[in-house]
Structure formats: structure tokens, C-alpha cells
PDB file of N, CA and C in Angstrom:
ATOM      1  N   ALA A   1       0.430  -0.869  -0.099  1.00 66.00           N
ATOM      2  CA  ALA A   1       0.168   0.309   0.139  1.00 66.00           C
ATOM      3  C   ALA A   1       0.855   1.815  -0.467  1.00 66.00           C
ATOM      4  N   ASP A   2       1.721   1.159   0.919  1.00 81.00           N
ATOM      5  CA  ASP A   2       2.934   2.846   0.855  1.00 81.00           C
ATOM      6  C   ASP A   2       3.669   2.931  -0.779  1.00 81.00           C
ATOM      7  N   ILE A   3       3.502   1.649  -0.853  1.00 83.00           N
ATOM      8  CA  ILE A   3       4.438   1.627  -2.461  1.00 83.00           C
ATOM      9  C   ILE A   3       3.745   2.516  -3.970  1.00 83.00           C
ATOM     10  N   ALA A   4       2.412   1.865  -3.575  1.00 88.00           N
ATOM     11  CA  ALA A   4       1.366   2.882  -4.083  1.00 88.00           C
ATOM     12  C   ALA A   4       1.293   4.154  -3.980  1.00 88.00           C
ATOM     13  N   ALA A   5       1.147   4.502  -2.616  1.00 90.00           N
ATOM     14  CA  ALA A   5       0.676   6.072  -2.576  1.00 90.00           C
ATOM     15  C   ALA A   5       2.142   6.250  -3.231  1.00 90.00           C
ATOM     16  N   TYR A   6       2.925   6.201  -3.010  1.00 89.00           N
ATOM     17  CA  TYR A   6       4.272   7.055  -2.839  1.00 89.00           C
ATOM     18  C   TYR A   6       4.634   7.327  -4.658  1.00 89.00           C
ATOM     19  N   ILE A   7       3.375   5.915  -5.653  1.00 91.00           N
ATOM     20  CA  ILE A   7       3.833   6.109  -6.576  1.00 91.00           C
ATOM     21  C   ILE A   7       2.609   7.497  -7.188  1.00 91.00           C
ATOM     22  N   VAL A   8       1.486   7.273  -6.492  1.00 94.00           N
ATOM     23  CA  VAL A   8       0.560   8.249  -6.878  1.00 94.00           C
ATOM     24  C   VAL A   8       1.682   9.586  -7.035  1.00 94.00           C
ATOM     25  N   ALA A   9       2.104   9.782  -5.744  1.00 93.00           N
ATOM     26  CA  ALA A   9       2.748  10.962  -5.061  1.00 93.00           C
ATOM     27  C   ALA A   9       3.783  11.363  -6.709  1.00 93.00           C
ATOM     28  N   ARG A  10       4.601  10.288  -7.028  1.00 91.00           N
ATOM     29  CA  ARG A  10       5.784  10.379  -8.020  1.00 91.00           C
ATOM     30  C   ARG A  10       5.191  10.956  -9.444  1.00 91.00           C
ATOM     31  N   CYS A  11       3.856  10.271  -9.500  1.00 93.00           N
ATOM     32  CA  CYS A  11       3.259  10.539 -11.102  1.00 93.00           C
ATOM     33  C   CYS A  11       2.453  12.260 -10.356  1.00 93.00           C
ATOM     34  N   ALA A  12       2.587  12.794  -9.612  1.00 94.00           N
ATOM     35  CA  ALA A  12       1.636  14.053  -9.944  1.00 94.00           C
ATOM     36  C   ALA A  12       2.493  15.163 -10.345  1.00 94.00           C
ATOM     37  N   GLY A  13       4.189  15.090 -10.034  1.00 92.00           N
ATOM     38  CA  GLY A  13       4.875  15.598 -10.534  1.00 92.00           C
ATOM     39  C   GLY A  13       6.021  16.624  -9.238  1.00 92.00           C
ATOM     40  N   PRO A  14       7.098  16.912  -9.753  1.00 93.00           N
ATOM     41  CA  PRO A  14       7.609  17.100  -8.253  1.00 93.00           C
ATOM     42  C   PRO A  14       7.043  18.421  -8.379  1.00 93.00           C
ATOM     43  N   ASP A  15       6.790  18.780  -8.771  1.00 96.00           N
ATOM     44  CA  ASP A  15       5.946  20.301  -8.487  1.00 96.00           C
ATOM     45  C   ASP A  15       4.573  20.420  -7.553  1.00 96.00           C
ATOM     46  N   LYS A  16       3.916  19.287  -7.552  1.00 96.00           N
ATOM     47  CA  LYS A  16       2.494  18.986  -6.675  1.00 96.00           C
ATOM     48  C   LYS A  16       3.463  17.277  -5.846  1.00 96.00           C
ATOM     49  N   TYR A  17       4.477  16.301  -5.138  1.00 94.00           N
ATOM     50  CA  TYR A  17       4.524  15.474  -4.713  1.00 94.00           C
ATOM     51  C   TYR A  17       4.657  16.144  -3.359  1.00 94.00           C
ATOM     52  N   PHE A  18       5.275  16.316  -1.906  1.00 96.00           N
ATOM     53  CA  PHE A  18       4.590  16.812  -1.184  1.00 96.00           C
ATOM     54  C   PHE A  18       3.266  17.454  -0.815  1.00 96.00           C
ATOM     55  N   ASP A  19       2.500  18.322  -1.884  1.00 97.00           N
ATOM     56  CA  ASP A  19       1.098  18.179  -1.487  1.00 97.00           C
ATOM     57  C   ASP A  19       0.147  16.950  -1.294  1.00 97.00           C
ATOM     58  N   VAL A  20       1.048  16.279  -2.226  1.00 96.00           N
ATOM     59  CA  VAL A  20      -0.423  14.467  -2.824  1.00 96.00           C
ATOM     60  C   VAL A  20       0.615  13.749  -0.543  1.00 96.00           C
ATOM     61  N   ILE A  21       1.506  13.845  -0.546  1.00 95.00           N
ATOM     62  CA  ILE A  21       2.304  13.096   0.939  1.00 95.00           C
ATOM     63  C   ILE A  21       1.402  13.811   1.646  1.00 95.00           C
ATOM     64  N   ASP A  22       1.725  15.301   2.103  1.00 97.00           N
ATOM     65  CA  ASP A  22       0.570  16.160   3.132  1.00 97.00           C
ATOM     66  C   ASP A  22      -0.811  15.387   3.066  1.00 97.00           C
ATOM     67  N   ASP A  23      -1.740  15.264   1.509  1.00 96.00           N
ATOM     68  CA  ASP A  23      -2.777  14.833   1.597  1.00 96.00           C
ATOM     69  C   ASP A  23      -3.098  12.658   1.996  1.00 96.00           C
ATOM     70  N   LEU A  24      -1.692  12.287   1.800  1.00 95.00           N
ATOM     71  CA  LEU A  24      -2.002  11.228   2.399  1.00 95.00           C
ATOM     72  C   LEU A  24      -1.985  10.861   3.688  1.00 95.00           C
ATOM     73  N   PHE A  25      -1.344  11.885   4.058  1.00 95.00           N
ATOM     74  CA  PHE A  25      -0.971  11.317   5.883  1.00 95.00           C
ATOM     75  C   PHE A  25      -2.381  12.504   6.335  1.00 95.00           C
ATOM     76  N   GLU A  26      -2.510  13.221   5.657  1.00 96.00           N
ATOM     77  CA  GLU A  26      -3.753  14.198   6.525  1.00 96.00           C
ATOM     78  C   GLU A  26      -5.056  12.684   5.898  1.00 96.00           C
ATOM     79  N   ASN A  27      -5.146  12.407   5.424  1.00 93.00           N
ATOM     80  CA  ASN A  27      -6.181  11.112   5.089  1.00 93.00           C
ATOM     81  C   ASN A  27      -5.920   9.823   5.160  1.00 93.00           C
ATOM     82  N   GLN A  28      -4.350   9.584   6.115  1.00 93.00           N
ATOM     83  CA  GLN A  28      -4.754   8.383   6.390  1.00 93.00           C
ATOM     84  C   GLN A  28      -5.070   7.119   7.319  1.00 93.00           C
ATOM     85  N   GLU A  29      -6.068   7.710   7.680  1.00 94.00           N
ATOM     86  CA  GLU A  29      -6.910   6.517   8.349  1.00 94.00           C
ATOM     87  C   GLU A  29      -7.740   6.443   7.308  1.00 94.00           C
ATOM     88  N   GLY A  30      -8.302   6.950   6.680  1.00 93.00           N
ATOM     89  CA  GLY A  30      -9.711   6.485   5.518  1.00 93.00           C
ATOM     90  C   GLY A  30      -8.171   5.995   4.510  1.00 93.00           C
ATOM     91  N   ILE A  31      -7.139   5.880   4.738  1.00 93.00           N
ATOM     92  CA  ILE A  31      -6.565   5.002   3.823  1.00 93.00           C
ATOM     93  C   ILE A  31      -6.210   3.859   3.836  1.00 93.00           C
ATOM     94  N   VAL A  32      -5.792   3.301   5.516  1.00 92.00           N
ATOM     95  CA  VAL A  32      -5.623   2.301   5.845  1.00 92.00           C
ATOM     96  C   VAL A  32      -7.018   1.568   5.804  1.00 92.00           C
ATOM     97  N   GLN A  33      -7.723   2.235   6.654  1.00 94.00           N
ATOM     98  CA  GLN A  33      -9.251   1.313   6.213  1.00 94.00           C
ATOM     99  C   GLN A  33      -9.655   1.038   4.931  1.00 94.00           C
ATOM    100  N   ALA A  34      -9.284   2.090   3.707  1.00 94.00           N
ATOM    101  CA  ALA A  34     -10.242   1.527   2.808  1.00 94.00           C
ATOM    102  C   ALA A  34      -8.837   0.113   2.171  1.00 94.00           C
ATOM    103  N   ALA A  35      -8.329   0.283   2.251  1.00 93.00           N
ATOM    104  CA  ALA A  35      -6.564  -1.337   2.330  1.00 93.00           C
ATOM    105  C   ALA A  35      -7.445  -1.883   2.796  1.00 93.00           C
ATOM    106  N   GLN A  36      -8.067  -1.802   3.897  1.00 94.00           N
ATOM    107  CA  GLN A  36      -8.867  -3.432   5.258  1.00 94.00           C
ATOM    108  C   GLN A  36      -9.529  -3.739   4.276  1.00 94.00           C
ATOM    109  N   VAL A  37     -11.028  -2.414   3.274  1.00 96.00           N
ATOM    110  CA  VAL A  37     -11.189  -3.391   2.845  1.00 96.00           C
ATOM    111  C   VAL A  37     -11.357  -3.509   1.317  1.00 96.00           C
ATOM    112  N   GLY A  38     -10.297  -3.317   0.765  1.00 94.00           N
ATOM    113  CA  GLY A  38      -9.574  -3.392  -0.543  1.00 94.00           C
ATOM    114  C   GLY A  38     -10.366  -2.886  -1.669  1.00 94.00           C
ATOM    115  N   ALA A  39     -10.351  -1.217  -1.317  1.00 95.00           N
ATOM    116  CA  ALA A  39     -10.767  -0.229  -1.741  1.00 95.00           C
ATOM    117  C   ALA A  39      -9.699   0.889  -1.558  1.00 95.00           C
ATOM    118  N   LEU A  40      -8.806   0.123  -1.599  1.00 94.00           N
ATOM    119  CA  LEU A  40      -7.136   0.726  -1.810  1.00 94.00           C
ATOM    120  C   LEU A  40      -6.805   1.455  -3.541  1.00 94.00           C
ATOM    121  N   ARG A  41      -7.674   0.974  -4.285  1.00 94.00           N
ATOM    122  CA  ARG A  41      -7.067   1.729  -5.682  1.00 94.00           C
ATOM    123  C   ARG A  41      -7.916   3.163  -5.920  1.00 94.00           C
ATOM    124  N   THR A  42      -8.890   2.603  -5.242  1.00 95.00           N
ATOM    125  CA  THR A  42     -10.295   4.074  -5.838  1.00 95.00           C
ATOM    126  C   THR A  42      -9.515   4.828  -4.614  1.00 95.00           C
ATOM    127  N   MET A  43      -9.623   4.107  -3.653  1.00 95.00           N
ATOM    128  CA  MET A  43      -8.667   5.515  -2.544  1.00 95.00           C
ATOM    129  C   MET A  43      -7.836   6.740  -3.121  1.00 95.00           C
ATOM    130  N   LEU A  44      -7.007   5.521  -3.417  1.00 96.00           N
ATOM    131  CA  LEU A  44      -5.418   6.195  -3.641  1.00 96.00           C
ATOM    132  C   LEU A  44      -5.898   7.054  -5.275  1.00 96.00           C
ATOM    133  N   GLN A  45      -6.802   6.416  -5.839  1.00 96.00           N
ATOM    134  CA  GLN A  45      -7.512   7.226  -7.188  1.00 96.00           C
ATOM    135  C   GLN A  45      -7.967   8.763  -7.381  1.00 96.00           C
ATOM    136  N   THR A  46      -8.980   8.867  -5.865  1.00 96.00           N
ATOM    137  CA  THR A  46      -9.095   9.519  -5.522  1.00 96.00           C
ATOM    138  C   THR A  46      -8.725  11.028  -4.930  1.00 96.00           C
ATOM    139  N   VAL A  47      -7.209  10.284  -4.474  1.00 96.00           N
ATOM    140  CA  VAL A  47      -6.414  11.299  -4.019  1.00 96.00           C
ATOM    141  C   VAL A  47      -5.475  12.132  -5.243  1.00 96.00           C
ATOM    142  N   GLY A  48      -4.928  11.065  -6.416  1.00 96.00           N
ATOM    143  CA  GLY A  48      -4.485  11.444  -7.527  1.00 96.00           C
ATOM    144  C   GLY A  48      -5.619  12.302  -8.317  1.00 96.00           C
ATOM    145  N   GLN A  49      -6.840  12.631  -8.622  1.00 97.00           N
ATOM    146  CA  GLN A  49      -7.351  13.769  -8.847  1.00 97.00           C
ATOM    147  C   GLN A  49      -7.187  14.709  -8.208  1.00 97.00           C
ATOM    148  N   ARG A  50      -6.597  14.960  -6.783  1.00 96.00           N
ATOM    149  CA  ARG A  50      -6.863  16.146  -6.598  1.00 96.00           C
ATOM    150  C   ARG A  50      -5.916  16.996  -7.231  1.00 96.00           C
ATOM    151  N   HIS A  51      -4.709  15.717  -7.522  1.00 97.00           N
ATOM    152  CA  HIS A  51      -3.389  16.377  -7.877  1.00 97.00           C
ATOM    153  C   HIS A  51      -3.438  16.238  -9.523  1.00 97.00           C
ATOM    154  N   GLY A  52      -4.053  16.236 -10.063  1.00 96.00           N
ATOM    155  CA  GLY A  52      -3.898  16.193 -11.574  1.00 96.00           C
ATOM    156  C   GLY A  52      -3.505  14.802 -12.547  1.00 96.00           C
ATOM    157  N   ILE A  53      -4.084  13.732 -11.486  1.00 96.00           N
ATOM    158  CA  ILE A  53      -3.742  12.026 -12.031  1.00 96.00           C
ATOM    159  C   ILE A  53      -5.540  12.365 -11.814  1.00 96.00           C
ATOM    160  N   GLU A  54      -6.326  12.612 -13.961  1.00 94.00           N
ATOM    161  CA  GLU A  54      -7.697  13.011 -12.947  1.00 94.00           C
ATOM    162  C   GLU A  54      -8.638  11.596 -14.121  1.00 94.00           C
ATOM    163  N   THR A  55      -7.877  10.714 -14.696  1.00 96.00           N
ATOM    164  CA  THR A  55      -8.742  10.027 -16.052  1.00 96.00           C
ATOM    165  C   THR A  55      -8.174   8.773 -14.995  1.00 96.00           C
ATOM    166  N   PRO A  56      -8.956   7.655 -15.122  1.00 95.00           N
ATOM    167  CA  PRO A  56      -8.877   6.538 -14.890  1.00 95.00           C
ATOM    168  C   PRO A  56      -7.157   6.003 -15.268  1.00 95.00           C
ATOM    169  N   GLU A  57      -7.191   6.027 -17.131  1.00 96.00           N
ATOM    170  CA  GLU A  57      -5.860   6.137 -17.686  1.00 96.00           C
ATOM    171  C   GLU A  57      -4.938   5.897 -17.432  1.00 96.00           C
ATOM    172  N   GLN A  58      -5.000   7.689 -16.749  1.00 96.00           N
ATOM    173  CA  GLN A  58      -3.907   7.817 -16.351  1.00 96.00           C
ATOM    174  C   GLN A  58      -3.069   7.794 -14.767  1.00 96.00           C
ATOM    175  N   PHE A  59      -4.637   6.777 -14.098  1.00 96.00           N
ATOM    176  CA  PHE A  59      -4.326   6.827 -13.202  1.00 96.00           C
ATOM    177  C   PHE A  59      -3.049   5.296 -13.143  1.00 96.00           C
ATOM    178  N   GLU A  60      -3.977   4.227 -14.371  1.00 95.00           N
ATOM    179  CA  GLU A  60      -3.129   2.892 -14.621  1.00 95.00           C
ATOM    180  C   GLU A  60      -2.331   3.242 -14.928  1.00 95.00           C
ATOM    181  N   ALA A  61      -1.959   4.330 -15.686  1.00 95.00           N
ATOM    182  CA  ALA A  61      -0.175   4.420 -17.204  1.00 95.00           C
ATOM    183  C   ALA A  61       0.619   4.573 -15.346  1.00 95.00           C
ATOM    184  N   CYS A  62       0.519   4.896 -14.305  1.00 92.00           N
ATOM    185  CA  CYS A  62       1.020   5.745 -13.253  1.00 92.00           C
ATOM    186  C   CYS A  62       1.348   4.308 -12.495  1.00 92.00           C
ATOM    187  N   MET A  63       0.463   3.863 -12.310  1.00 91.00           N
ATOM    188  CA  MET A  63       0.155   2.049 -11.281  1.00 91.00           C
ATOM    189  C   MET A  63       1.081   1.214 -12.025  1.00 91.00           C
ATOM    190  N   THR A  64       1.099   1.444 -13.316  1.00 91.00           N
ATOM    191  CA  THR A  64       1.767   0.429 -13.905  1.00 91.00           C
ATOM    192  C   THR A  64       3.461   0.343 -14.451  1.00 91.00           C
ATOM    193  N   ASP A  65       3.749   2.100 -14.483  1.00 90.00           N
ATOM    194  CA  ASP A  65       4.908   2.330 -14.823  1.00 90.00           C
ATOM    195  C   ASP A  65       6.321   1.809 -13.817  1.00 90.00           C
ATOM    196  N   SER A  66       6.863   0.900 -15.545  1.00 88.00           N
ATOM    197  CA  SER A  66       7.921  -0.232 -13.936  1.00 88.00           C
ATOM    198  C   SER A  66       9.085   0.667 -14.132  1.00 88.00           C
ATOM    199  N   LYS A  67       9.119   1.928 -14.817  1.00 88.00           N
ATOM    200  CA  LYS A  67      10.481   3.202 -14.223  1.00 88.00           C
ATOM    201  C   LYS A  67       9.953   3.660 -12.797  1.00 88.00           C
ATOM    202  N   LEU A  68       8.647   4.085 -12.275  1.00 82.00           N
ATOM    203  CA  LEU A  68       8.792   4.533 -10.679  1.00 82.00           C
ATOM    204  C   LEU A  68       8.375   3.059  -9.950  1.00 82.00           C
ATOM    205  N   ARG A  69       8.202   1.655 -10.342  1.00 78.00           N
ATOM    206  CA  ARG A  69       8.351   0.810  -9.373  1.00 78.00           C
ATOM    207  C   ARG A  69       9.783   0.354  -9.216  1.00 78.00           C
ATOM    208  N   GLU A  70      11.177   0.514 -10.075  1.00 82.00           N
ATOM    209  CA  GLU A  70      11.421   0.096 -10.512  1.00 82.00           C
ATOM    210  C   GLU A  70      12.692   1.136  -8.791  1.00 82.00           C
ATOM    211  N   ASP A  71      11.966   2.976  -9.705  1.00 79.00           N
ATOM    212  CA  ASP A  71      12.794   3.718  -8.505  1.00 79.00           C
ATOM    213  C   ASP A  71      12.810   3.647  -7.003  1.00 79.00           C
ATOM    214  N   MET A  72      11.468   2.530  -6.953  1.00 75.00           N
ATOM    215  CA  MET A  72      11.188   3.287  -5.425  1.00 75.00           C
ATOM    216  C   MET A  72      11.835   1.541  -4.775  1.00 75.00           C
ATOM    217  N   ALA A  73      12.224   0.454  -5.597  1.00 74.00           N
ATOM    218  CA  ALA A  73      12.458  -0.946  -4.863  1.00 74.00           C
ATOM    219  C   ALA A  73      13.404   0.009  -4.856  1.00 74.00           C
ATOM    220  N   ALA A  74      14.532   0.656  -5.702  1.00 76.00           N
ATOM    221  CA  ALA A  74      16.005   0.970  -4.816  1.00 76.00           C
ATOM    222  C   ALA A  74      16.155   1.976  -4.061  1.00 76.00           C
ATOM    223  N   VAL A  75      14.907   2.957  -3.839  1.00 72.00           N
ATOM    224  CA  VAL A  75      14.709   3.491  -2.568  1.00 72.00           C
ATOM    225  C   VAL A  75      14.291   2.248  -1.472  1.00 72.00           C
ATOM    226  N   TYR A  76      14.041   1.300  -1.656  1.00 68.00           N
ATOM    227  CA  TYR A  76      13.956   0.717  -0.193  1.00 68.00           C
ATOM    228  C   TYR A  76      14.310   0.130   0.680  1.00 68.00           C
ATOM    229  N   GLN A  77      15.250  -0.734  -0.989  1.00 76.00           N
ATOM    230  CA  GLN A  77      16.860  -0.975  -1.269  1.00 76.00           C
ATOM    231  C   GLN A  77      17.719  -0.261  -0.090  1.00 76.00           C
ATOM    232  N   SER A  78      18.020   0.659  -0.029  1.00 75.00           N
ATOM    233  CA  SER A  78      19.064   1.552   0.120  1.00 75.00           C
ATOM    234  C   SER A  78      18.328   1.982   1.538  1.00 75.00           C
ATOM    235  N   ALA A  79      16.774   2.092   1.695  1.00 70.00           N
ATOM    236  CA  ALA A  79      16.680   2.439   3.879  1.00 70.00           C
ATOM    237  C   ALA A  79      17.528   0.918   4.554  1.00 70.00           C
ATOM    238  N   GLU A  80      16.677   0.129   3.336  1.00 73.00           N
ATOM    239  CA  GLU A  80      17.681  -0.949   4.637  1.00 73.00           C
ATOM    240  C   GLU A  80      19.057  -1.034   4.321  1.00 73.00           C
ATOM    241  N   GLN A  81      19.535  -0.536   4.024  1.00 72.00           N
ATOM    242  CA  GLN A  81      20.565  -0.690   4.218  1.00 72.00           C
ATOM    243  C   GLN A  81      21.356   0.019   5.411  1.00 72.00           C
ATOM    244  N   TYR A  82      21.104   1.041   5.672  1.00 69.00           N
ATOM    245  CA  TYR A  82      20.688   2.252   6.580  1.00 69.00           C
ATOM    246  C   TYR A  82      20.071   1.629   7.632  1.00 69.00           C
TER     247      TYR A  82
END
């Protein structure tokens, strides 16, 4: 769930990244509840829409962007080393 959330932030672009992160933290309880009932994707799509990822197609392209996933995996590997 956290990787998908950060991917949404990355897809929104560098000028909106921290706005998305703030939105995610402000709505953290709702996001956790959505994940528990299998509605995380819908919740993240709603967050994305508030920050310029407007269509389901844009959201899907974001979620399936292998470069973003590779970048996130590298960040996680680096964090685990420290």
C-alpha cells in the first residue's frame, strides 16, 4: 500500500509531490480503512485526482509505470541498508 501511495505522489510530478504526501498523511486513517476493505486503489485514485492525475487511464499508467516501481524498489533497498 505504501509503495502505491508514493507512486501516486511521484506521478503527480515534482511540483505536487509534497502536496500529495501531505494529502496522504491527512487522510491516512481513511486510506488504511480503504486498504482493509479492498478499496485502496479507489482511494488512491481519488487522491491522485485532487493533484492532477485526473482520468482512470492516467492513474493506470501511473500504477503500471515500471520505471517508477524500479525507482521505489531502489529507495527501499537503500533504506534497508541504513
